[in-house]
Structure formats: C-alpha cells, structure tokens
Short mmCIF file of C-alpha atoms in Angstrom, two decimals:
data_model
loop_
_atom_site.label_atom_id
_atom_site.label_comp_id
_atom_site.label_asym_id
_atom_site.label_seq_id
_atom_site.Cartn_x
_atom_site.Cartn_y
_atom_site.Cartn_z
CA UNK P 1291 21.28 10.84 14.78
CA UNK P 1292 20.25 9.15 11.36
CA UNK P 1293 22.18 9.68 8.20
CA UNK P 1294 18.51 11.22 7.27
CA UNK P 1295 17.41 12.96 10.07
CA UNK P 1296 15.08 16.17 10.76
CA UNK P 1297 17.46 18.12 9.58
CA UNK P 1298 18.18 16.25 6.41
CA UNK P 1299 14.14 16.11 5.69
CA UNK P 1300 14.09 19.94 6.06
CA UNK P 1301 16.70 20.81 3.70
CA UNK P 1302 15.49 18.37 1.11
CA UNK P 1303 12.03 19.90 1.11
CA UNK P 1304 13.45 23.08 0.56
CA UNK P 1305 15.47 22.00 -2.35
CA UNK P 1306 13.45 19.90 -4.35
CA UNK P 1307 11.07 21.53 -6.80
CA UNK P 1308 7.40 21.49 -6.79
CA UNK P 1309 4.95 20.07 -9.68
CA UNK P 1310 6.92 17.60 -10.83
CA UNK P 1311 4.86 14.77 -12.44
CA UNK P 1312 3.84 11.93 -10.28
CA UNK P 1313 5.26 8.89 -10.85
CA UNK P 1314 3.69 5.81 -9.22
CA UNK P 1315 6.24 3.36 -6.82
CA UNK P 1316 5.68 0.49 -9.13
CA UNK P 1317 6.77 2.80 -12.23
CA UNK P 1318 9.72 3.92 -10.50
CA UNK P 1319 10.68 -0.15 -9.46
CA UNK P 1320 10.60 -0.96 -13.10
CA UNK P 1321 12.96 1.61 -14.02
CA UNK P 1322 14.98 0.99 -11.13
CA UNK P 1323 15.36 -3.11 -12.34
CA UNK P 1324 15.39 -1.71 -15.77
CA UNK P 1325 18.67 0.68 -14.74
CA UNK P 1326 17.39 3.67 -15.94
CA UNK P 1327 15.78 5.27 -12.70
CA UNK P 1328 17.45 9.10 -12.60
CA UNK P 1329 16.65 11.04 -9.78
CA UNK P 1330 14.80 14.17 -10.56
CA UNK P 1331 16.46 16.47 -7.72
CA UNK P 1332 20.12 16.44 -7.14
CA UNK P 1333 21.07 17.92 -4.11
CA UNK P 1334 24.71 19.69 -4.79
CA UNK P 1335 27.79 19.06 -3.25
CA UNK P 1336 28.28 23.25 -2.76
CA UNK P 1337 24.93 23.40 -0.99
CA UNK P 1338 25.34 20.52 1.28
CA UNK P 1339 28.37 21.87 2.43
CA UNK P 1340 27.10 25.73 3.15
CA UNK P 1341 24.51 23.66 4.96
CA UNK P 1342 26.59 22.36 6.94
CA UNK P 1343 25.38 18.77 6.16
CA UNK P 1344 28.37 17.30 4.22
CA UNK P 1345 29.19 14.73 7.39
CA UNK P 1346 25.49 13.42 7.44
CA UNK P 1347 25.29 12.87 3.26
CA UNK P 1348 28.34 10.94 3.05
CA UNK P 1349 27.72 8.24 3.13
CA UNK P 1350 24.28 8.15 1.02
CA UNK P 1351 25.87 9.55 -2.15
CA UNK P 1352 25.03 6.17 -4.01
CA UNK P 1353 20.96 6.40 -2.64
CA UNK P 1354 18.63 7.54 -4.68
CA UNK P 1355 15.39 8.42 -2.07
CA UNK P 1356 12.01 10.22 -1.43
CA UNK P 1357 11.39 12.64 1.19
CA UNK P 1358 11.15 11.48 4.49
CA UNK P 1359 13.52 8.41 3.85
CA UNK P 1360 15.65 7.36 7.25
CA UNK P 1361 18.59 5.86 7.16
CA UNK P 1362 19.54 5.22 10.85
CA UNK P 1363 22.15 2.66 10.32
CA UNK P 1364 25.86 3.81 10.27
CA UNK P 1365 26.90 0.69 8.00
CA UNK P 1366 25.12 1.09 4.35
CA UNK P 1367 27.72 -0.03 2.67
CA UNK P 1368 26.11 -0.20 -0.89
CA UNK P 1369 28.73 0.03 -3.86
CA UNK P 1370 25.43 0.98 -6.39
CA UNK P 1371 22.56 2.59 -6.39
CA UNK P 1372 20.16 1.98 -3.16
CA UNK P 1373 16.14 3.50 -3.58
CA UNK P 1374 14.85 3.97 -0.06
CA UNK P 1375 11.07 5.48 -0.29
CA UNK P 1376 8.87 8.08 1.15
CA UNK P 1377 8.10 7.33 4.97
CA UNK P 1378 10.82 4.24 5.08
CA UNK P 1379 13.16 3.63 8.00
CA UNK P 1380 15.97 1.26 8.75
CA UNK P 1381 16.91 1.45 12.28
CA UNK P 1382 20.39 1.11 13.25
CA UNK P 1383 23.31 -1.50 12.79
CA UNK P 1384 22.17 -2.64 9.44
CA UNK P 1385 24.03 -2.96 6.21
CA UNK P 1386 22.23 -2.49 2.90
CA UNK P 1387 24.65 -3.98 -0.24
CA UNK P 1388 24.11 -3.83 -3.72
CA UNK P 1389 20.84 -2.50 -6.18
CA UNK P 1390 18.66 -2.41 -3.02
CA UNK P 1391 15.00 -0.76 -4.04
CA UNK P 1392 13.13 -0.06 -0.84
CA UNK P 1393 9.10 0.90 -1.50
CA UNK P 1394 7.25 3.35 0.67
CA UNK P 1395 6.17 3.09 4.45
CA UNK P 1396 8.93 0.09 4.82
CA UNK P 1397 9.71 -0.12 8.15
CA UNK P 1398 12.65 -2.31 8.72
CA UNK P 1399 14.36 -3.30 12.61
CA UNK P 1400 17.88 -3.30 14.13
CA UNK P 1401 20.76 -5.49 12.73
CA UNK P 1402 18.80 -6.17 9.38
CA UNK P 1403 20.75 -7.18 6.29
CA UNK P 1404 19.48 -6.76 3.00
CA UNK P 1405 20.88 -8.18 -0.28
CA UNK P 1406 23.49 -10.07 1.86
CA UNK P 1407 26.65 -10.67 0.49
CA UNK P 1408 27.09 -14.04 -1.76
CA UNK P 1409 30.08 -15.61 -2.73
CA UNK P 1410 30.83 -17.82 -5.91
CA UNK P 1411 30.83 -21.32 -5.00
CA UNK P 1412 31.91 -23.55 -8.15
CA UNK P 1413 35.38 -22.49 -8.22
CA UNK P 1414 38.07 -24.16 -5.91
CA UNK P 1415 37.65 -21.72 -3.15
CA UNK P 1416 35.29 -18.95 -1.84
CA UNK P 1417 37.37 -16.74 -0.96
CA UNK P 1418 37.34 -13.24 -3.06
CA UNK P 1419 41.23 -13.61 -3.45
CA UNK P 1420 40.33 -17.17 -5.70
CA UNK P 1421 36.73 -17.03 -6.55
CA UNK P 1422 37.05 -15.87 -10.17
CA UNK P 1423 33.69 -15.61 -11.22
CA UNK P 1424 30.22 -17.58 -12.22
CA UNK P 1425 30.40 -21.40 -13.23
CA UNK P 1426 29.09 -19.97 -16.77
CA UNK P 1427 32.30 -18.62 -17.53
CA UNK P 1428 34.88 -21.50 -16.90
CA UNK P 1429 32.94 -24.81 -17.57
CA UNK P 1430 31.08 -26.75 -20.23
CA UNK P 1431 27.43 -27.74 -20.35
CA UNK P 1432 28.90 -31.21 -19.58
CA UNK P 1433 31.19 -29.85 -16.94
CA UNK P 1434 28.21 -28.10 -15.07
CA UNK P 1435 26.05 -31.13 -15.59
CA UNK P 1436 28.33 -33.31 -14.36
CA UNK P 1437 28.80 -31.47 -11.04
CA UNK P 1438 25.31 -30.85 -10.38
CA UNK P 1439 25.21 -26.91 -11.15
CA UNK P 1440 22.71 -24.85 -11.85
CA UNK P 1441 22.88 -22.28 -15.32
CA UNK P 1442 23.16 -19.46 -12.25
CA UNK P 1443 25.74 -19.76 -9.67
CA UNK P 1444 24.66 -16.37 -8.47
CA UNK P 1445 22.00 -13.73 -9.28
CA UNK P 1446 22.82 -10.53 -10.47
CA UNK P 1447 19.18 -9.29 -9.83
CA UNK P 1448 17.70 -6.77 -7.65
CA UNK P 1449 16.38 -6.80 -4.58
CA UNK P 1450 13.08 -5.45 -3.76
CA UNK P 1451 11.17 -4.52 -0.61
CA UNK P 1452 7.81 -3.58 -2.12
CA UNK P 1453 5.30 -1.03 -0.18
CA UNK P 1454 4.41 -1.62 3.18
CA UNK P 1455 7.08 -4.43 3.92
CA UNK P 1456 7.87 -4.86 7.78
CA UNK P 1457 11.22 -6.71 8.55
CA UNK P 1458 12.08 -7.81 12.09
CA UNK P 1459 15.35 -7.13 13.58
CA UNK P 1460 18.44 -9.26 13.10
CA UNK P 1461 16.56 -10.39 10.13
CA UNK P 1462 18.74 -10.97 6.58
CA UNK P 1463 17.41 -11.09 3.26
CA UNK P 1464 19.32 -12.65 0.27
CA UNK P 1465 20.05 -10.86 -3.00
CA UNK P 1466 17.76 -11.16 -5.35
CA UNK P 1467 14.91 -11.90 -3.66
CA UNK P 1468 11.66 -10.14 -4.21
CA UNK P 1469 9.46 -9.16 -1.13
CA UNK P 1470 5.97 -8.44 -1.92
CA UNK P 1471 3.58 -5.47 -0.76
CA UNK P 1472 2.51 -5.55 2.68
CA UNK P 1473 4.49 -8.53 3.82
CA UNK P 1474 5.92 -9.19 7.43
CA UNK P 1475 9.40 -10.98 7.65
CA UNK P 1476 10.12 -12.37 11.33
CA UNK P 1477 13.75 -11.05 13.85
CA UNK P 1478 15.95 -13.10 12.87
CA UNK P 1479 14.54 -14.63 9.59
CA UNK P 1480 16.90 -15.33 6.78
CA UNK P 1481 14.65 -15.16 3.39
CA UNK P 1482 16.15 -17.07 0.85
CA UNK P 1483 13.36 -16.84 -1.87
CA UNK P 1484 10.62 -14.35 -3.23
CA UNK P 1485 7.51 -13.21 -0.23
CA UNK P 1486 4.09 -13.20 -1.41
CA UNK P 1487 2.00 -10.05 -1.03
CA UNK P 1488 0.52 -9.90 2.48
CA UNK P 1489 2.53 -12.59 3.66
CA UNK P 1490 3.99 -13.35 7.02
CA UNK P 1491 7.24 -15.62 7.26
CA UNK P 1492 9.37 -16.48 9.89
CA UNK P 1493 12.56 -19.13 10.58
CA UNK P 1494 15.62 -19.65 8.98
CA UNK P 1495 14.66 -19.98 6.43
CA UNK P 1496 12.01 -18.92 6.49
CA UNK P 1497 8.53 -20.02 5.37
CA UNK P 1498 5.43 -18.48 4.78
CA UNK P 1499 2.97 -18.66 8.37
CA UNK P 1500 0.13 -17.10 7.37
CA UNK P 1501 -1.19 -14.33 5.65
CA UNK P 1502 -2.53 -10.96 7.21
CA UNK P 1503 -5.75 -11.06 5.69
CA UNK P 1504 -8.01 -12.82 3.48
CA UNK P 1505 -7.33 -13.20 -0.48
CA UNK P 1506 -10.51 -11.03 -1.94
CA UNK P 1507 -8.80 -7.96 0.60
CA UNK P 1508 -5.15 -8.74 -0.28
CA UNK P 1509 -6.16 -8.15 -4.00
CA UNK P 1510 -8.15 -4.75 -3.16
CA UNK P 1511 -5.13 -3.75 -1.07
CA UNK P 1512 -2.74 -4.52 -4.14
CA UNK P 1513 -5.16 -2.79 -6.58
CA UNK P 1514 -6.06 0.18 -4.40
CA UNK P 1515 -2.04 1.39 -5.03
CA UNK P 1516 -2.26 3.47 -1.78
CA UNK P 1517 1.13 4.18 -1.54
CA UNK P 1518 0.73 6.20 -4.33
CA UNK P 1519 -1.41 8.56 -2.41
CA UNK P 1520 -0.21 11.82 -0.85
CA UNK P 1521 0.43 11.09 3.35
CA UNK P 1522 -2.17 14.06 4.46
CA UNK P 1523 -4.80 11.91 1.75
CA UNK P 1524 -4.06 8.81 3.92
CA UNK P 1525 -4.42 10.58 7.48
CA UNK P 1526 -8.03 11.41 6.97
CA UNK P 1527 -8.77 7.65 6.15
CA UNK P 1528 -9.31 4.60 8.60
CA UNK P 1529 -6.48 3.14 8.88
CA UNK P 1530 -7.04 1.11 11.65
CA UNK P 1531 -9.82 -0.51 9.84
CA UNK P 1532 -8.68 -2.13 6.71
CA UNK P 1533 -12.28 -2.20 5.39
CA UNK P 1534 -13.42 0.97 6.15
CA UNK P 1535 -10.00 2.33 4.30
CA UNK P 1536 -10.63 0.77 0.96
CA UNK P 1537 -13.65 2.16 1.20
CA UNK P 1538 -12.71 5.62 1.60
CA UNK P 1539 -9.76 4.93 -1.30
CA UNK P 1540 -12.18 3.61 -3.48
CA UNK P 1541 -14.66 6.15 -3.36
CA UNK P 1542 -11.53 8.25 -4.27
CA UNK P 1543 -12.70 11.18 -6.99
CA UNK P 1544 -9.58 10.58 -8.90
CA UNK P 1545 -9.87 14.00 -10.86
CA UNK P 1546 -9.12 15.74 -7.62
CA UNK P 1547 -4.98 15.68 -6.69
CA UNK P 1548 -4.67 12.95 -4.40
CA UNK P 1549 -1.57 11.95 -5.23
CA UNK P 1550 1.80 12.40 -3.64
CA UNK P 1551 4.63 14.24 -4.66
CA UNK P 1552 7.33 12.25 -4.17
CA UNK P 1553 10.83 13.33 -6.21
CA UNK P 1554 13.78 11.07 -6.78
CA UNK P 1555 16.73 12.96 -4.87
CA UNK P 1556 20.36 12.43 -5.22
CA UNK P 1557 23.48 13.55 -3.51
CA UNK P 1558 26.38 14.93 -5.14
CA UNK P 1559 27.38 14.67 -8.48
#
C-alpha cells in the first residue's frame, strides 16, 4: 500500500475545494524555485485522524502534491518541501531528499534516488561530523585558486523533474540537476547534469542517446503545455499518435474549460 493510495486520492478529492484558479505546472515550478509555492488545500491534522489516515500521511507532511500523486516508496526521507504532481508515481524503495519538484504524469521505477545526498569535499574530511561547510566560507580567492576549486563546492538548487519525465529503476539523479519535459533517464543511470527536453540518456553517467522525436515536434510538444490540460480533455485525444494529438490540442477552442484543476495540498499544519 502507497503512502498515497486509493484511499488517500478519495479523501483528498473530497477535501479540496472546487474553482480554484488554474495555475499552469510551469507557474507553480517557478514559485516552487522561487520559495514561495503555498499549497492552496491543507488537509488537517483533526481530519486525517477521524479518517483514520494519520499512519499513511506521516510521512508526507513536508510534500506539497496534486491529486492523484503516488508515493509508493516507504523511504522519502525529504527534510523540505517535496512537489509531486497530478498523475505522478514513484514506485517503491526510493528515497526523495531535499527541494524535490516533481511535474505531472512522471512516472519514476524501483530503487530511484532523486536529489542524492552530497557531501562537502574541500574541507579535511567528508564526513558530516568534520565537513563544516562550502569552500566559500573558509578560504581565499587565492586559497581556492590554488587548489583547483570551483566558486561552488555544492549547489543549493532545486531539483526538477519536469512533465512527462520517465526514470528507470535503480536510477539516481544528483541535486540540482534539471530534467527537462518528456525526457527518459535509463535503470541504473546516475545523471550528473541538466536533461534536455525529449531526451533519452543512459550510463553512469549518463549521456544523452537520442532523442524521442524530431526537433520541429519536440518544440510543438513543449509549446502545446498539455499537462496543463484536464486528464478527461487528454483521454478523448490520440495519444498513441503524437501527430494526430497536437492536432487535436491545437485545434483546442481555448474559451471552453479545458483546463485541469489541480490544487496544491498539504498535510498538517
């Protein structure tokens, strides 16, 4: 049973309000690197409870998420805020650290790591009980030049797993590193730097094999924003046929409500 399960999804819809204004995935990733993404449904601690659904929330009370977000894994072990999206899953055994934003329909294997730990490395040891902090803080410009380090010993930035984003089991992905819409990441790969858009990589680390499809429909997929788009809107597309679906999303009547309804919940207080 997922940390999100049936259940979960249930009593969430029958919390969270209706009408709230849309807001698009890549408005709610800027706010989210920004630090300023609030969720706009907070499911109380006195409800959970009387719903008997305390055990299962747990361990989620620093995840900010969209209905229909599954968390399978028994080891998120994130000390800030985590944004999982509508239709996302992570299967089991995987560990999700620090300012982790997840986009919608991420699907994401066994054993997967995200925002793996880092350690300091310009100090005399590694180890948390020496490692004091960034070289920044304790040498000169003439100190760090002379022993070959770079102005950032390690990021502080998010990580992002834009829409669409398929990771392979046992795969890790570094902090900081930015994966683009509709990318594939290979079991087993350990991504060390930013994915392209549409991209498939693979290897430790890994590097970029191909792409899933040609430029001219990588930028209609990017511009087309269908994640934005309610999930009954995408059912009565194509969606086998790339093509044939941008079509059908760009002969969209965009006065009519297509768009989905996706709240920002939050546990607890």
């Amino acid at each position: 049973m997922g940390f999100v399960n049936s259940c979960v999804v249930h009593f969430i819809r029958k919390k969270s309000t209706r009408n709230l204004r849309m807001q698009s995935l890549a408005s709610k990733e800027a706010q989210f690197v920004a630090g300023t993404l609030a969720p706009s449904v907070r499911l109380d601690a006195k409800s959970i409870s009387a719903a008997g659904l305390a055990r299962e929330f747990a361990p989620l009370r620093s995840f900010l998420f969209e209905q229909s977000a599954r968390m399978e894994s028994p080891a998120p072990i994130s000390q800030h805020s985590v944004f999982i999206g509508a239709q996302s899953y992570m299967n089991d055994s995987g560990i999700v650290r620090d300012r982790v934003f997840i986009g919608r329909y991420c699907s994401i294997g066994r054993r997967v790591s995200i925002a793996a730990g880092a350690h300091y490395m310009t100090g005399v040891s590694t180890n948390p009980a020496l490692a004091q902090g960034p070289a920044e803080a304790f040498y000169s410009a003439d100190e760090m030049e002379a022993l070959e380090f770079s102005a950032a010993s390690r990021g502080d930035a998010p990580t992002i797993l834009q829409a669409d984003v398929w990771v392979g089991d046992g795969a890790i992905v570094m902090p900081g590193v930015v994966v683009g819409a509709g990318a594939v990441i290979g079991a087993n790969a350990v991504v060390t730097k930013d994915v392209a858009p549409y991209s498939i990589v693979a290897g430790s680390p890994a590097r970029h094999i191909r792409f899933r499809f040609p430029e001219r429909v990588r930028e209609r997929l990017l511009q087309s924003q269908w994640w934005d788009l309610s999930l009954e809107t995408l059912k009565a597309f194509q969606s086998g046929n790339v093509l044939s679906f941008l079509d059908e999303v760009e002969a969209l009547n965009t006065a009519e409500t297509h768009f989905a309804d996706c709240p920002t919940l939050a546990i607890g207080t």
